[in-house]
Structure formats: structure tokens, C-alpha cells
């Protein structure tokens, strides 16, 4: 929006052509979303409190969490508003990737909103039935996967549509260009061809999986939002490099025309996340809720697919991965032992993993900060894959 305005003014005043620089718009997007979040934060919190949209805390969880009962939740709305407003102001709205990331983000946010609303209205921590939630997540993930299968290797949106029609006309047997292969980091020339369906399956798993992983991590004050900011910022570096033909060739990564514009969304996510952390830091004044966690995870997964860094996302988001695996291991082992021995047994004191540490005597604030430190190290390791090849 503002980009088009500044481009129009730049015809008369050359100074305004500086807004064409992607790095400047990324910084402005970060500052804008940060400012919107800090400005609207108190208003949103008061409104949520007035509507009695309070958190329902599990009775079988850490006893220290019981004091959080009634704390306003669904604060992720603040994050989504900040991201959307900032992106609409500073991004190139003609870019084919901007809209798909926004649609996925807001789509997953809508699923989370309905889930949170049921928790609030019915005072049930379980919220939306898992099958129903997974259905809507899958619908959004599949739609995004189909479009990205042809938008990523294409040079433009119109070419992506043409590739889609050619694929459909060939009886769904067409192959994708090499830039859509699964890239193995730290190696120059190792990539695995996925094919059309393989790419779609991987994309679906990355988007839906990351969304749920961030949601599972969101169980302590500030625990999920800071790793999301760190990972999102790092993905912005990959997006910038992938969207620049010179950098992509030098770093041995696929050149994805238009991917550089995603730096604006990554900047907006970082700014919105930091603004939310201002109010979500221990002791939290507001919780993110599924409306924010599902949306942020979906955005991170989508961006990682576009810049062809799914494995790097797995590395940098190691905290999200560990939290998810802890839940899977806990549930799987409990069901197995209950079926075999008649009594379910647990591997951890409680899942996700951060609750296990809390029940082991580690303070919540210590768990959160240590998870942040781990994420920072993993992000640096992931970024090193750009050069270590």
C-alpha cells in the first residue's frame, strides 16, 4: 500500500525511491508491527478481560500454573493484527508469496480462534475436538501445498497457474524443476527430487506440523514467542538470499524469484512477536492462545517451504521439535503400556517437555530462558548452513 504510494511520489521526488529497497521496508515493517503491538496491547488486554476471556488451566498440570487461571487469553489476535497491518503497508502486494503466507497465517489463526472461543465459552481446556481442528488445518495445508508446488518453481503468479494447468492436463504426472527438490543443508550438490505429489506431501507436513509444534510449545510465559521470533528472523535471511540471484548462486541455494519479499513478513512477525513478549513475559498479562500459536507456526512452515529450507527449519526449531516429540512419546508409551500391562505408564512427569522440567523442580522462568538460549544456538547453527557447504 505505502510501497505503491512512495513509488508514485518517487516519480517527482527521487528521495522516495529509497523505499524500493527491500531491507529498508523490512526494517520499517518490523518497527511498524512493534509499534502497533505496543500501542494496542493494553487496549486488547483490557478488552479481553472485559469479555471475561480468561485462560482455563489444567488441574493436573504444575500447581504453580493455577494462579494463572483467568488471565486473558487469545492475545494472539494482537500478533495477527500487527503482522497483517504492517505487511499490507510495506510489502509488495503483487508478490505471489505474500498473499499465500498471509492466507495461511490468518487461516490457521481462524482455526485457533474457534478453538480458543470454545475453551472460553465452555470453560473446557480441551477446546475444539482434535479431529475437527485437524480437518480444518489439513484443508488449509493441502490448499497451500497445491499452490506452492507450482508457485515456488515458477517465475511469476501467472506462470504458476500455467504450470498447475499443465500438471492437471497431463493426468497429474508432471515433474517439478530441480529448485523444488528437498535441499540437504551443509552439502553443495545434495538434493532429493520429490516430484509433484512428494512436494505437496512434504509441504503439508511442514506447515501443519510446525503449526501444531508451536502450539504445543506455548505452555509457559514467553516460551513460544521468542523462539518464533528468532526462527522467523533467521528465515528472513534465507528468504533474502534465495530471492537474490547473485547471493543464491554464491551460497549454492535455489534462486526463488520473489522470495526476497518475504523478508517483510519475517520482519513484521519479529516486531509483532517482540511487542507481544512485552506483555507475555513472566508474569504474563496475556496469553497467546491457539489463535496466535497455530498462526505463527503456519507462517514459519510456509516460509520455510518457499525458501526450500525445511530441514533447516527442523534444526532451528529444535525446541518445537523436542516439545512435539515429547508429547508423541508420552502418549504412545502410555497407550502401549496400558494395552499390554493394563496400566498406562509415563516416560516424563508430564508432557510437553517444559512441564516435565517444571515438575522436576526447575522454575518456570528458568525453563523459558534456557529454551530461548537453546533456540538461539540452534538458529546460529542453522544460519551457518548458508556458508558451510
Coordinates of N, CA and C in Angstrom, one line a residue, residues 19 22 42 47 51 73 77 86 96 167 215 219 227 245 247 252 264 274 292 327 341-342 350 373:
X19 N 12.4 3.8 -0.7 CA 11.5 2.8 -0.2 C 11.4 1.6 -1.1
X22 N 14.4 -3.3 -0.4 CA 13.8 -4.4 0.4 C 14.2 -4.3 1.9
X42 N -2.2 -2.8 25.5 CA -3.1 -2.6 26.7 C -4.6 -2.5 26.4
X47 N -9.8 -5.3 26.8 CA -11.0 -5.7 26.1 C -11.2 -7.2 26.4
X51 N -14.4 -8.9 28.4 CA -15.2 -10.0 27.9 C -15.1 -11.3 28.6
X73 N -6.7 -14.5 27.6 CA -6.0 -15.3 26.6 C -6.5 -14.8 25.2
X77 N -4.4 -12.5 18.8 CA -5.1 -11.6 17.9 C -4.3 -10.3 17.7
X86 N 1.1 -4.3 9.2 CA 2.5 -4.0 8.7 C 2.8 -4.5 7.3
X96 N 3.5 -13.0 -5.4 CA 2.7 -14.2 -5.3 C 2.9 -14.9 -4.0
X167 N 0.0 -29.5 -15.3 CA 0.1 -30.7 -14.5 C -1.3 -31.4 -14.5
X215 N 2.2 -24.6 18.8 CA 1.0 -24.6 19.7 C 1.3 -25.5 20.9
X219 N 3.2 -23.1 26.4 CA 2.6 -23.5 27.6 C 3.2 -22.8 28.9
X227 N 11.3 -18.0 20.7 CA 11.9 -18.9 19.6 C 11.2 -18.6 18.3
X245 N 19.6 -13.4 -7.0 CA 20.2 -14.4 -7.9 C 21.7 -14.5 -7.6
X247 N 23.4 -13.8 -4.7 CA 23.6 -14.5 -3.4 C 23.3 -16.0 -3.5
X252 N 25.0 -21.4 -3.1 CA 24.6 -22.8 -3.6 C 23.2 -23.1 -3.0
X264 N 9.9 -9.0 4.4 CA 9.0 -8.0 5.0 C 8.0 -8.7 6.0
X274 N 7.9 -9.5 19.4 CA 8.6 -8.7 20.5 C 7.6 -7.9 21.2
X292 N -2.9 -17.4 18.1 CA -1.6 -16.9 17.8 C -0.6 -18.0 17.5
X327 N 5.5 -35.1 23.5 CA 4.1 -35.4 23.6 C 3.8 -36.8 22.9
X341 N 0.0 -54.0 29.6 CA 0.0 -54.4 31.0 C -1.2 -54.0 31.8
X342 N -2.2 -53.3 31.1 CA -3.4 -52.9 31.8 C -3.3 -51.6 32.5
X350 N 5.4 -35.1 33.0 CA 4.2 -34.6 32.3 C 4.7 -34.0 30.9
X373 N 17.8 -19.8 25.0 CA 19.2 -20.0 24.8 C 19.5 -21.1 23.8

